Amino acid sequence: MTDRQSELGIGYGRPHQDGAVLDLFTHWVHRTPDAPALVDGARSWSYAELDRLAAEAAESLKDRVGPGDLVGVCLDHSAALVAATLAVARLGAVHLPLGPRPGERRLQAVAEQLRPACLIGDPELLPPAHRAGEQLPLALPAEGANAAATVVAAFAAPAAEADGDAAGVRAPAGTHYAVLTSGSTGTPKAVAVGESALGALLQWYRQLTGLGPGDRHSLLIGVAFDPHLMELWATLTSGAALSVAPDAVRWDRSALTDWWREAGITVAVLPTPLAEPVLDRPWPAGLALRHLCIGGDRLRRTPGPDVTATVHNAYGPAEATVVTSVHTMPPGGGHGTDAPPIGLPIPGVVVLVAGPDGRPVPRGQAGELLVGGRGLAIGYLDAELTARRFVEAPAGIEGADRVYRTGDRVLMRPDGVLEFLGRLDDQVKVSGVRIEPAEVEAAFERDPWVRRAVVAARPGPAGGVQLVAFVQPAPSGEAPAGEAPAAAELLDAVRPWLPEQAVPTAVRLVEAFPLDANGKVDRSALLAATEPVRPAAPEEEDASPAERTVLRLCRELLGRPDLGLADNFLDAGGTSIVAARLLAALEEECGVRLRAPQLLRQPDLRAVGRLVGERLPSAVG
């Protein structure tokens, strides 16, 4: 880097190392054939067993699936999922992870758009065209908490292809996997990632975590999301073992850390919304966890001094192969109280902060993050879309002939560390002034009473745009002493920090934020939840104290004052995040610890209250 470049928003990761993918798995098959490769509860599979399962599946498919073909994998975390992933790689085909229940309409749209060579999954859950077409049974394990009883390779019925080209979309040469990301048109777009980019990522991750024989890595991330591929392949190319996470850990932070301890997890990846509640509580004793990698959303807090694992705040779009930059926080605290930055580029990655003209801006000035280098995806399975988002790199950028425009607004500090500021496409115009919601959110988050703020825009009654702030109060253990301020007081406190046009017209206090399918805060759902105003339901005269507590907490967490004991939690809008908060609140208020499946199995809130009442300590009862 030249002296001039060191003053600009340009950052280079260390020189990268290439790393094989399937060949490294085969290396461990030969070196440690009997070592555990996958653990699912009481059942485990060795490297040799997984290799044999993958070979048998590949043999069944070899006459129908070849290099460059898209293969949609519709399985949950299980030995069948891992063996199918290995089989697709053996065939040189392109792995398209769709998850076990991606939604029939969404999956059908993907199948019609991309026309994959086949879909691998439970025949009862596949789209109609694949349920009606040819199905080839695959000899994959049915054992495991999330395993399908039957797995087939399903080929769409010919009638479904009669109106168009029967040939499926071909991935570019060298593609290892394709992953779906949200599309502005409502139809997901598929990103093609090359084996060399994935191999370089895995090499970095193994070095970062020291992952190797004897380690246990969690298999937890949603199958349809690209970090899942990092946790799966990094483990299988290191000689370590994957450990399948039980469903309950996605709902309950206590269940998650208990499972870490019981399963001996040493390295883990968590989505930000699940990681933050874990970091909110005292760090559990007796964990073997050495490294925790967090990503998917803006991390709002740093690990406390009691956290014994090294925590990595990772950032990266799917178009740049899972991780672009990382900020590492070793044990012992001392990381401040501000939201951590997204750090420095990983090896082989080039980042630059660009102005509206696409040229790098000086360090300390905000701009759009552009990503290039070794980790860049090949592109989308849509040449026109690729041309719009993957553009020629500015002159003078070493190691990157093209860059991906992330649409993320960042700032590069003088030391080269990146700070995430928000999305460019989140900007709105209020009274002719362009407003960045992240700036308004940061103003609210200056207040020690505020844990987190999310700002959304809605049409004003007389035209134009209004801003609404949704504020999550700080928990009692972190809030200052005294009475919490009202919404109007919070609004008054941010006025000095904002231009007049950026001051929200309303503040809503919320206990939790709804998330969309990608784990991001769903602003549309927040706005929808404010209208219409639901009248409070009458008090339940015959309710027990436990039932009243459950009803009160559910009304608060769901923002539904109209709820009654006859309502069902899920039907009322309950989500995994809300369930986790409800379980934590019940444990804190009542001393009763329930598991997520117990909560979700109950037909209504009265049954939940009865369950809580039965488990109340005798002194309280």
Coordinates of C-alpha atoms in Angstrom, one line a residue:
M1 CA 0.0 0.0 0.0
T2 CA 1.4 3.5 -0.9
D3 CA 1.5 6.4 1.6
R4 CA -1.4 8.0 -0.3
Q5 CA -3.5 4.8 -0.1
S6 CA -2.9 4.6 3.7
E7 CA -4.8 7.8 4.1
L8 CA -7.7 6.5 2.1
G9 CA -10.4 4.1 3.1
I10 CA -8.6 1.1 1.6
G11 CA -7.7 -2.1 3.5
Y12 CA -5.9 -5.3 2.6
G13 CA -6.1 -8.5 4.4
R14 CA -2.9 -10.6 5.0
P15 CA -1.8 -12.8 2.1
H16 CA -4.2 -15.7 1.9
Q17 CA -3.5 -19.4 1.7
D18 CA -5.4 -21.7 -0.7
G19 CA -7.1 -24.6 0.9
A20 CA -8.8 -27.6 -0.6
V21 CA -12.3 -28.6 0.4
L22 CA -13.2 -32.2 -0.5
D23 CA -9.6 -33.3 -0.7
L24 CA -9.0 -32.2 2.9
F25 CA -12.0 -34.2 4.1
T26 CA -10.6 -37.3 2.2
H27 CA -7.2 -36.6 3.9
W28 CA -8.9 -37.0 7.3
V29 CA -10.8 -40.1 6.2
H30 CA -7.5 -41.8 5.5
R31 CA -5.6 -40.4 8.4
T32 CA -8.3 -40.8 11.2
P33 CA -11.0 -43.1 9.7
D34 CA -12.4 -44.0 13.1
A35 CA -12.5 -40.5 14.6
P36 CA -15.9 -39.1 15.2
A37 CA -17.0 -36.7 12.3
L38 CA -20.6 -36.1 13.4
V39 CA -22.3 -36.5 16.8
D40 CA -26.1 -36.3 17.1
G41 CA -27.2 -37.0 20.6
A42 CA -26.2 -40.6 21.5
R43 CA -25.4 -41.5 17.9
S44 CA -22.1 -40.7 16.2
W45 CA -20.6 -41.3 12.7
S46 CA -16.9 -41.7 12.0
Y47 CA -15.1 -40.1 9.1
A48 CA -15.0 -43.5 7.3
E49 CA -18.8 -44.0 7.9
L50 CA -19.7 -40.6 6.5
D51 CA -17.4 -41.1 3.5
R52 CA -19.1 -44.5 2.8
L53 CA -22.6 -42.9 3.0
A54 CA -21.5 -40.1 0.7
A55 CA -20.0 -42.5 -1.8
E56 CA -23.2 -44.6 -1.9
A57 CA -25.4 -41.6 -2.5
A58 CA -23.1 -40.3 -5.2
E59 CA -23.1 -43.6 -6.9
S60 CA -27.0 -43.6 -6.9
L61 CA -27.0 -40.1 -8.5
K62 CA -24.0 -40.3 -10.9
D63 CA -26.1 -41.1 -14.0
R64 CA -28.5 -38.2 -13.4
V65 CA -26.3 -35.5 -11.8
G66 CA -23.0 -34.1 -13.1
P67 CA -20.6 -31.2 -12.8
G68 CA -22.2 -27.8 -12.8
D69 CA -25.7 -29.2 -12.1
L70 CA -27.6 -27.5 -9.3
V71 CA -28.8 -29.9 -6.5
G72 CA -31.2 -28.5 -3.9
V73 CA -30.6 -30.0 -0.5
C74 CA -33.8 -29.8 1.7
L75 CA -32.6 -31.5 4.9
D76 CA -32.2 -30.4 8.5
H77 CA -29.1 -30.8 10.6
S78 CA -28.4 -34.6 10.5
A79 CA -26.0 -37.2 9.2
A80 CA -28.2 -37.4 6.1
L81 CA -27.6 -33.7 5.5
V82 CA -23.8 -34.0 5.9
A83 CA -23.6 -37.1 3.7
A84 CA -25.7 -35.5 1.0
T85 CA -23.5 -32.4 1.0
L86 CA -20.4 -34.6 0.6
A87 CA -22.1 -36.6 -2.2
V88 CA -22.9 -33.4 -4.2
A89 CA -19.3 -32.3 -3.9
R90 CA -18.1 -35.8 -5.0
L91 CA -20.2 -35.4 -8.2
G92 CA -18.8 -32.0 -8.9
A93 CA -22.3 -30.6 -8.7
V94 CA -23.4 -27.3 -7.1
H95 CA -24.8 -27.5 -3.6
L96 CA -27.9 -25.3 -3.2
P97 CA -28.9 -25.4 0.5
L98 CA -32.6 -24.8 0.9
G99 CA -33.3 -26.0 4.5
P100 CA -35.9 -28.6 5.6
R101 CA -38.9 -26.3 5.5
P102 CA -38.1 -23.3 3.3
G103 CA -41.8 -22.7 2.6
E104 CA -43.6 -24.5 -0.2
R105 CA -44.3 -21.4 -2.3
R106 CA -40.7 -20.0 -1.9
L107 CA -39.2 -23.4 -2.7
Q108 CA -41.5 -23.8 -5.7
A109 CA -40.5 -20.4 -7.0
V110 CA -36.8 -21.3 -6.7
A111 CA -37.4 -24.6 -8.4
E112 CA -39.3 -22.9 -11.3
Q113 CA -36.7 -20.2 -11.6
L114 CA -33.5 -22.3 -11.3
R115 CA -34.8 -25.7 -12.4
P116 CA -32.2 -27.7 -10.3
A117 CA -31.3 -31.1 -11.5
C118 CA -33.0 -32.6 -8.4
L119 CA -34.0 -31.8 -4.9
I120 CA -32.8 -34.1 -2.0
G121 CA -35.2 -34.2 0.9
D122 CA -38.3 -35.7 2.6
P123 CA -40.7 -36.5 -0.2
E124 CA -43.6 -35.2 1.8
L125 CA -42.2 -31.7 2.1
L126 CA -41.1 -31.1 -1.5
P127 CA -42.9 -28.9 -4.0
P128 CA -45.9 -30.5 -5.9
A129 CA -43.9 -30.9 -9.2
H130 CA -41.2 -32.9 -7.4
R131 CA -43.7 -34.9 -5.4
A132 CA -45.4 -35.9 -8.6
G133 CA -42.1 -36.6 -10.5
E134 CA -39.6 -39.4 -10.4
Q135 CA -38.2 -40.1 -6.9
L136 CA -34.9 -42.0 -6.4
P137 CA -34.6 -43.4 -2.8
L138 CA -31.2 -42.6 -1.1
A139 CA -29.7 -44.9 1.6
L140 CA -29.1 -42.1 4.1
P141 CA -29.5 -42.4 7.9
A142 CA -32.8 -41.8 9.5
E143 CA -31.3 -41.5 13.0
G144 CA -31.0 -38.2 14.7
A145 CA -33.3 -35.6 16.4
N146 CA -33.9 -33.7 13.1
A147 CA -33.5 -36.6 10.6
A148 CA -36.1 -37.3 7.9
A149 CA -37.5 -40.8 8.0
T150 CA -37.2 -41.1 4.2
V151 CA -34.8 -39.2 1.9
V152 CA -35.2 -39.2 -1.9
A153 CA -33.6 -37.4 -4.9
A154 CA -36.7 -36.0 -6.6
F155 CA -36.8 -34.9 -10.2
A156 CA -39.5 -32.5 -11.4
A157 CA -42.4 -34.1 -13.4
P158 CA -41.9 -33.5 -17.2
A159 CA -45.3 -31.6 -17.3
A160 CA -43.8 -28.9 -15.1
E161 CA -41.2 -28.2 -17.8
A162 CA -43.4 -28.4 -20.8
D163 CA -43.9 -24.6 -21.1
G164 CA -40.2 -23.7 -21.1
D165 CA -36.7 -24.9 -21.5
A166 CA -36.3 -28.2 -19.6
A167 CA -32.6 -27.6 -19.0
G168 CA -31.7 -26.3 -15.6
V169 CA -29.7 -23.2 -14.9
R170 CA -26.0 -23.9 -15.2
A171 CA -23.7 -22.5 -12.6
P172 CA -20.4 -20.9 -13.8
A173 CA -17.4 -23.2 -14.0
G174 CA -15.7 -23.7 -10.6
T175 CA -18.8 -23.1 -8.5
H176 CA -18.9 -25.1 -5.3
Y177 CA -22.2 -23.9 -3.9
A178 CA -25.0 -21.4 -4.5
V179 CA -26.9 -19.8 -1.7
L180 CA -30.1 -17.7 -1.8
T181 CA -30.3 -14.1 -0.7
S182 CA -33.3 -11.9 -0.5
G183 CA -34.4 -10.2 -3.7
S184 CA -36.1 -6.8 -4.0
T185 CA -38.6 -8.4 -6.4
G186 CA -39.7 -11.0 -3.8
T187 CA -37.9 -13.8 -5.7
P188 CA -34.7 -14.9 -4.0
K189 CA -31.5 -14.5 -6.0
A190 CA -28.8 -17.2 -6.0
V191 CA -25.1 -16.3 -5.4
A192 CA -22.5 -18.7 -6.9
V193 CA -19.4 -19.2 -4.8
G194 CA -16.2 -20.9 -6.1
E195 CA -14.3 -23.7 -4.5
S196 CA -11.1 -21.5 -4.3
A197 CA -13.0 -18.8 -2.4
L198 CA -14.5 -21.3 0.0
G199 CA -11.2 -23.0 0.5
A200 CA -9.5 -19.7 1.4
L201 CA -12.2 -18.9 3.9
L202 CA -11.9 -22.3 5.6
Q203 CA -8.1 -22.0 5.8
W204 CA -8.5 -18.6 7.6
Y205 CA -11.2 -20.0 9.9
R206 CA -9.2 -23.0 10.9
Q207 CA -6.2 -20.8 11.7
L208 CA -8.3 -18.3 13.6
T209 CA -9.9 -20.9 15.9
G210 CA -7.2 -23.6 16.0
L211 CA -9.8 -26.1 14.9
G212 CA -8.4 -29.6 14.8
P213 CA -8.7 -33.2 15.9
G214 CA -10.4 -33.5 19.3
D215 CA -12.5 -30.3 18.9
R216 CA -16.2 -30.3 18.9
H217 CA -17.8 -27.7 16.6
S218 CA -21.5 -26.8 16.8
L219 CA -23.8 -27.5 13.8
L220 CA -26.5 -24.9 14.5
I221 CA -26.8 -22.2 11.9
G222 CA -29.9 -22.5 9.7
V223 CA -29.2 -24.8 6.8
A224 CA -30.3 -22.2 4.2
F225 CA -27.8 -19.6 5.3
D226 CA -24.2 -19.5 4.1
P227 CA -22.5 -19.5 7.6
H228 CA -23.8 -23.1 7.9
L229 CA -21.4 -24.1 5.1
M230 CA -18.5 -22.6 7.0
E231 CA -19.2 -24.5 10.2
L232 CA -19.8 -27.8 8.3
W233 CA -16.9 -27.7 5.9
A234 CA -14.3 -26.1 8.3
T235 CA -15.0 -28.9 10.8
L236 CA -14.8 -31.8 8.2
T237 CA -11.6 -30.4 6.7
S238 CA -9.9 -30.1 10.1
G239 CA -10.3 -33.6 11.6
A240 CA -12.7 -32.2 14.3
A241 CA -16.3 -33.4 14.9
L242 CA -19.6 -31.7 14.2
S243 CA -22.1 -31.8 17.0
V244 CA -25.8 -31.4 16.0
A245 CA -27.6 -28.8 18.2
P246 CA -30.9 -29.8 19.7
D247 CA -33.9 -27.6 18.6
A248 CA -34.4 -26.2 22.1
V249 CA -31.1 -24.3 22.0
R250 CA -32.5 -22.0 19.3
W251 CA -35.1 -20.8 21.7
D252 CA -33.5 -20.9 25.1
R253 CA -30.1 -19.3 26.0
S254 CA -29.8 -21.5 29.1
A255 CA -30.4 -24.6 27.0
L256 CA -27.8 -23.4 24.6
T257 CA -25.0 -22.9 27.2
D258 CA -26.0 -26.2 29.0
W259 CA -25.7 -28.0 25.7
W260 CA -22.3 -26.4 25.0
R261 CA -21.2 -27.8 28.4
E262 CA -22.7 -31.3 28.0
A263 CA -21.5 -31.7 24.4
G264 CA -18.0 -30.4 25.1
I265 CA -18.3 -27.7 22.4
T266 CA -15.0 -26.0 21.8
V267 CA -15.8 -23.8 18.8
A268 CA -19.2 -22.3 17.8
V269 CA -20.9 -19.9 15.5
L270 CA -24.0 -18.0 16.6
P271 CA -26.3 -15.5 14.8
T272 CA -26.3 -12.1 16.5
P273 CA -29.9 -12.2 17.9
L274 CA -29.1 -15.5 19.7
A275 CA -25.6 -14.4 20.8
E276 CA -26.7 -11.2 22.5
P277 CA -28.9 -12.8 25.1
V278 CA -26.1 -15.2 25.9
L279 CA -23.7 -12.3 26.4
D280 CA -26.3 -10.5 28.5
R281 CA -26.1 -13.1 31.3
P282 CA -23.2 -14.1 33.6
W283 CA -20.9 -16.4 31.6
P284 CA -21.5 -20.0 32.7
A285 CA -18.8 -21.9 34.5
G286 CA -17.3 -25.1 33.1
L287 CA -17.5 -24.4 29.4
A288 CA -14.8 -25.8 27.1
L289 CA -15.7 -23.2 24.5
R290 CA -12.6 -21.5 23.2
H291 CA -13.9 -19.5 20.3
L292 CA -17.3 -18.0 19.5
C293 CA -17.9 -16.4 16.1
I294 CA -20.9 -14.0 15.9
G295 CA -22.5 -12.5 12.8
G296 CA -25.6 -11.7 10.8
D297 CA -26.5 -8.4 12.3
R298 CA -25.0 -5.4 14.2
L299 CA -23.6 -6.6 17.5
R300 CA -24.6 -4.1 20.2
R301 CA -22.4 -5.2 23.1
T302 CA -19.0 -6.5 23.9
P303 CA -18.2 -9.6 26.0
G304 CA -17.9 -9.0 29.7
P305 CA -14.7 -9.8 31.8
D306 CA -16.2 -13.1 32.9
V307 CA -16.4 -14.5 29.3
T308 CA -13.7 -17.2 29.0
A309 CA -14.0 -17.6 25.2
T310 CA -12.4 -15.4 22.5
V311 CA -15.4 -13.7 20.7
H312 CA -15.1 -12.7 17.1
N313 CA -17.6 -10.2 15.6
A314 CA -17.7 -11.1 12.0
Y315 CA -19.2 -9.3 9.0
G316 CA -19.7 -10.4 5.5
P317 CA -22.3 -10.7 2.7
A318 CA -23.1 -13.9 0.9
E319 CA -21.6 -12.3 -2.2
A320 CA -18.2 -12.3 -0.4
T321 CA -18.1 -15.9 0.9
V322 CA -19.5 -15.6 4.4
V323 CA -16.9 -13.4 6.1
T324 CA -15.2 -10.3 4.9
S325 CA -13.9 -8.7 8.1
V326 CA -13.6 -9.7 11.7
H327 CA -13.0 -7.9 15.1
T328 CA -11.5 -10.3 17.7
M329 CA -12.1 -9.7 21.4
P330 CA -10.0 -12.0 23.7
P331 CA -11.1 -13.1 27.1
G332 CA -10.7 -10.8 30.1
G333 CA -12.9 -7.8 29.1
G334 CA -11.5 -4.4 28.6
H335 CA -13.3 -4.0 25.3
G336 CA -15.3 -0.9 26.2
T337 CA -19.1 -0.5 26.3
D338 CA -19.7 0.7 22.7
A339 CA -20.9 -1.5 20.0
P340 CA -17.8 -3.4 18.6
P341 CA -16.6 -2.6 15.1
I342 CA -16.6 -5.1 12.3
G343 CA -12.8 -5.1 12.2
L344 CA -10.2 -5.7 9.7
P345 CA -10.4 -7.6 6.4
I346 CA -9.5 -11.3 6.6
P347 CA -6.7 -12.8 4.5
G348 CA -7.0 -12.3 0.7
V349 CA -9.8 -9.7 1.0
V350 CA -9.6 -6.1 -0.2
V351 CA -12.1 -3.6 1.2
L352 CA -12.6 0.1 0.3
V353 CA -14.9 2.8 1.4
A354 CA -16.2 4.7 -1.6
G355 CA -18.1 7.9 -2.2
P356 CA -21.0 8.3 -4.6
D357 CA -18.5 8.4 -7.5
G358 CA -17.1 5.0 -6.6
R359 CA -13.7 6.3 -5.6
P360 CA -12.2 5.7 -2.2
V361 CA -12.9 8.4 0.4
P362 CA -10.4 9.5 3.1
R363 CA -10.3 7.4 6.3
G364 CA -12.7 8.8 8.9
Q365 CA -15.3 9.6 6.2
A366 CA -18.4 7.4 5.8
G367 CA -19.2 5.8 2.5
E368 CA -20.3 2.5 0.8
L369 CA -18.3 -0.6 1.5
L370 CA -16.9 -2.3 -1.6
V371 CA -15.4 -5.7 -1.3
G372 CA -12.9 -7.4 -3.6
G373 CA -10.1 -9.9 -3.6
R374 CA -9.9 -13.7 -3.1
G375 CA -13.2 -14.0 -1.2
L376 CA -15.4 -12.6 -3.9
A377 CA -18.2 -14.8 -5.2
I378 CA -18.3 -15.6 -8.9
G379 CA -21.5 -13.7 -9.2
Y380 CA -25.2 -14.4 -9.3
L381 CA -26.9 -17.0 -11.4
D382 CA -28.2 -14.0 -13.4
A383 CA -25.7 -12.3 -15.6
E384 CA -27.6 -9.0 -15.7
L385 CA -27.8 -8.7 -11.9
T386 CA -24.1 -9.7 -11.6
A387 CA -23.2 -6.8 -13.9
R388 CA -25.1 -4.3 -11.7
R389 CA -23.6 -5.4 -8.4
F390 CA -20.1 -6.7 -9.3
V391 CA -18.4 -3.8 -10.9
E392 CA -14.9 -2.9 -12.1
A393 CA -12.5 -1.9 -9.2
P394 CA -11.2 1.7 -9.1
A395 CA -7.8 2.2 -10.7
G396 CA -4.9 1.5 -8.4
I397 CA -6.5 -1.1 -6.2
E398 CA -4.1 -4.0 -5.8
G399 CA -5.4 -7.6 -5.9
A400 CA -8.9 -6.8 -7.1
D401 CA -10.0 -6.3 -10.6
R402 CA -13.7 -6.1 -9.6
V403 CA -15.6 -5.3 -6.4
Y404 CA -19.0 -6.1 -5.0
R405 CA -21.1 -3.1 -4.0
T406 CA -22.5 -4.1 -0.6
G407 CA -24.9 -1.3 0.0
D408 CA -23.6 -1.0 3.5
R409 CA -22.5 2.3 5.0
V410 CA -19.3 2.1 6.9
L411 CA -16.4 4.2 8.1
M412 CA -12.7 3.2 8.2
R413 CA -10.8 4.5 11.2
P414 CA -7.2 5.7 10.9
D415 CA -6.0 2.3 12.1
G416 CA -7.9 0.6 9.2
V417 CA -10.7 -0.9 11.4
L418 CA -14.1 -0.7 9.9
E419 CA -17.2 0.5 11.8
F420 CA -20.7 -0.4 10.5
L421 CA -23.1 2.5 10.2
G422 CA -26.1 1.0 8.5
R423 CA -27.6 0.3 5.1
L424 CA -27.5 2.9 2.4
D425 CA -31.0 1.8 1.2
D426 CA -32.4 2.5 4.7
Q427 CA -32.0 6.2 4.1
V428 CA -35.2 8.2 3.8
K429 CA -36.1 11.8 3.0
V430 CA -38.0 13.7 5.6
S431 CA -39.0 17.2 4.6
G432 CA -36.5 17.1 1.8
V433 CA -33.6 16.1 4.1
R434 CA -31.9 12.7 3.7
I435 CA -32.0 10.8 7.0
E436 CA -29.9 7.8 8.1
P437 CA -32.0 5.7 10.5
A438 CA -28.8 4.3 12.1
E439 CA -27.9 7.8 13.2
V440 CA -31.2 8.3 14.9
E441 CA -30.9 4.8 16.6
A442 CA -27.4 5.8 17.9
A443 CA -28.9 8.9 19.4
F444 CA -31.4 6.9 21.4
E445 CA -28.7 4.3 22.4
R446 CA -26.7 7.0 24.1
D447 CA -29.2 6.9 26.9
P448 CA -28.3 4.4 29.6
W449 CA -31.9 3.5 29.9
V450 CA -32.0 2.2 26.3
R451 CA -30.7 -1.2 25.3
R452 CA -31.4 -0.9 21.6
A453 CA -33.4 1.3 19.2
V454 CA -34.8 0.6 15.8
V455 CA -36.2 3.4 13.6
A456 CA -38.6 2.8 10.8
A457 CA -40.3 5.1 8.3
R458 CA -44.0 5.3 7.6
P459 CA -46.2 7.4 5.3
G460 CA -47.5 10.6 7.0
P461 CA -51.2 11.2 7.2
A462 CA -50.8 14.3 5.0
G463 CA -48.2 12.8 2.7
G464 CA -44.4 12.7 3.2
V465 CA -42.6 10.4 5.7
Q466 CA -42.7 10.1 9.4
L467 CA -40.1 8.3 11.6
V468 CA -41.1 6.0 14.4
A469 CA -38.6 4.9 17.0
F470 CA -39.0 1.5 18.7
V471 CA -37.0 1.4 21.9
Q472 CA -36.0 -1.7 23.9
P473 CA -35.3 -0.6 27.5
A474 CA -32.2 -1.8 29.3
P475 CA -32.7 -4.7 31.7
S476 CA -33.0 -4.0 35.3
G477 CA -29.5 -5.1 36.1
E478 CA -28.0 -2.6 33.6
A479 CA -30.4 0.3 33.9
P480 CA -29.6 3.3 36.2
A481 CA -31.3 3.5 39.6
G482 CA -34.6 5.3 39.7
E483 CA -37.7 5.3 37.6
A484 CA -37.5 4.6 33.9
P485 CA -38.2 7.5 31.6
A486 CA -41.4 7.6 29.6
A487 CA -41.4 7.6 25.8
A488 CA -41.8 11.4 25.7
E489 CA -38.8 11.9 27.9
L490 CA -36.7 9.6 25.7
L491 CA -37.7 11.7 22.7
D492 CA -36.8 14.9 24.4
A493 CA -33.4 13.5 25.3
V494 CA -32.4 12.8 21.6
R495 CA -33.5 16.2 20.2
P496 CA -30.1 17.9 20.9
W497 CA -28.3 15.1 19.0
L498 CA -30.4 15.3 15.8
P499 CA -31.5 17.7 13.1
E500 CA -35.1 18.7 13.4
Q501 CA -36.2 16.5 10.5
A502 CA -34.6 13.4 12.1
V503 CA -36.5 13.6 15.3
P504 CA -39.1 10.8 15.3
T505 CA -42.8 11.7 15.6
A506 CA -43.4 8.8 18.0
V507 CA -41.6 6.4 20.3
R508 CA -42.8 2.9 21.1
L509 CA -41.4 0.9 23.9
V510 CA -40.9 -2.8 23.0
E511 CA -39.6 -5.8 24.8
A512 CA -38.2 -7.5 21.7
F513 CA -37.8 -7.0 17.9
P514 CA -39.4 -9.3 15.3
L515 CA -36.9 -10.9 12.9
D516 CA -37.2 -11.7 9.2
A517 CA -36.0 -15.0 7.6
N518 CA -32.4 -13.7 7.4
G519 CA -32.3 -12.8 11.1
K520 CA -32.6 -9.1 10.5
V521 CA -35.0 -6.8 12.4
D522 CA -38.2 -6.7 10.5
R523 CA -39.2 -3.0 10.4
S524 CA -42.3 -3.7 8.4
A525 CA -43.5 -6.1 11.2
L526 CA -42.7 -3.4 13.8
L527 CA -44.8 -0.9 12.0
A528 CA -47.6 -3.3 11.4
A529 CA -47.7 -4.2 15.0
T530 CA -48.5 -0.6 16.0
E531 CA -51.8 -0.7 13.9
P532 CA -54.5 -1.3 14.5
V533 CA -54.6 -0.4 18.2
R534 CA -56.1 -3.4 20.0
P535 CA -58.3 -2.7 23.1
A536 CA -57.1 -4.4 26.3
A537 CA -58.9 -7.6 27.1
P538 CA -61.0 -7.7 30.3
E539 CA -59.2 -9.2 33.3
E540 CA -59.5 -13.0 33.7
E541 CA -61.3 -13.2 37.1
D542 CA -60.8 -16.9 37.5
A543 CA -57.1 -16.9 36.6
S544 CA -54.5 -18.2 39.0
P545 CA -51.5 -16.1 40.0
A546 CA -49.3 -18.1 37.6
E547 CA -51.8 -17.7 34.7
R548 CA -51.9 -14.0 35.3
T549 CA -48.2 -13.7 35.2
V550 CA -48.0 -15.7 31.9
L551 CA -50.7 -13.5 30.4
R552 CA -49.1 -10.3 31.5
L553 CA -45.7 -11.3 30.2
C554 CA -47.1 -12.4 26.8
R555 CA -49.1 -9.2 26.5
E556 CA -45.9 -7.2 27.1
L557 CA -43.6 -9.3 24.9
L558 CA -46.0 -9.5 22.0
G559 CA -47.4 -6.0 22.3
R560 CA -50.9 -7.5 22.4
P561 CA -53.0 -6.1 25.3
D562 CA -56.0 -8.0 23.8
L563 CA -54.6 -11.4 24.6
G564 CA -56.6 -13.8 26.8
L565 CA -55.8 -17.1 28.4
A566 CA -57.6 -18.9 25.6
D567 CA -55.1 -17.6 22.9
N568 CA -52.3 -19.7 21.5
F569 CA -48.8 -18.4 21.8
L570 CA -47.7 -19.0 18.2
D571 CA -51.0 -17.9 16.7
A572 CA -50.7 -14.7 18.6
G573 CA -47.4 -13.9 16.9
G574 CA -44.9 -15.7 19.1
T575 CA -41.5 -16.3 17.6
S576 CA -38.3 -18.0 18.7
I577 CA -36.9 -14.7 20.0
V578 CA -40.1 -13.9 21.9
A579 CA -40.3 -17.5 23.3
A580 CA -36.7 -17.2 24.5
R581 CA -37.5 -13.9 26.3
L582 CA -40.7 -15.4 27.8
L583 CA -38.8 -18.4 29.1
A584 CA -36.1 -16.1 30.6
A585 CA -38.8 -13.8 32.2
L586 CA -40.6 -16.8 33.8
E587 CA -37.3 -18.1 35.2
E588 CA -36.5 -14.6 36.6
E589 CA -39.9 -13.8 38.0
C590 CA -41.2 -17.2 39.1
G591 CA -38.0 -19.4 39.5
V592 CA -39.5 -21.8 37.0
R593 CA -37.4 -23.0 34.1
L594 CA -39.3 -24.4 31.1
R595 CA -38.0 -25.7 27.8
A596 CA -39.2 -24.3 24.5
P597 CA -40.9 -27.5 23.4
Q598 CA -42.9 -27.5 26.7
L599 CA -44.1 -24.0 25.9
L600 CA -44.9 -24.6 22.3
R601 CA -46.9 -27.8 22.9
Q602 CA -49.4 -26.1 25.0
P603 CA -52.8 -25.3 23.3
D604 CA -53.3 -21.9 25.0
L605 CA -51.8 -19.5 27.5
R606 CA -54.0 -21.0 30.3
A607 CA -52.2 -24.3 29.8
V608 CA -48.8 -22.5 29.9
G609 CA -49.9 -20.8 33.2
R610 CA -51.0 -24.2 34.6
L611 CA -47.6 -25.6 33.7
V612 CA -45.8 -22.8 35.5
G613 CA -48.1 -23.1 38.5
E614 CA -47.3 -26.8 38.8
R615 CA -43.5 -26.0 38.9
L616 CA -43.6 -23.1 41.3
P617 CA -41.5 -23.5 44.4
S618 CA -43.7 -24.5 47.3
A619 CA -43.0 -21.3 49.2
V620 CA -44.4 -19.3 46.3
G621 CA -47.2 -21.7 45.6

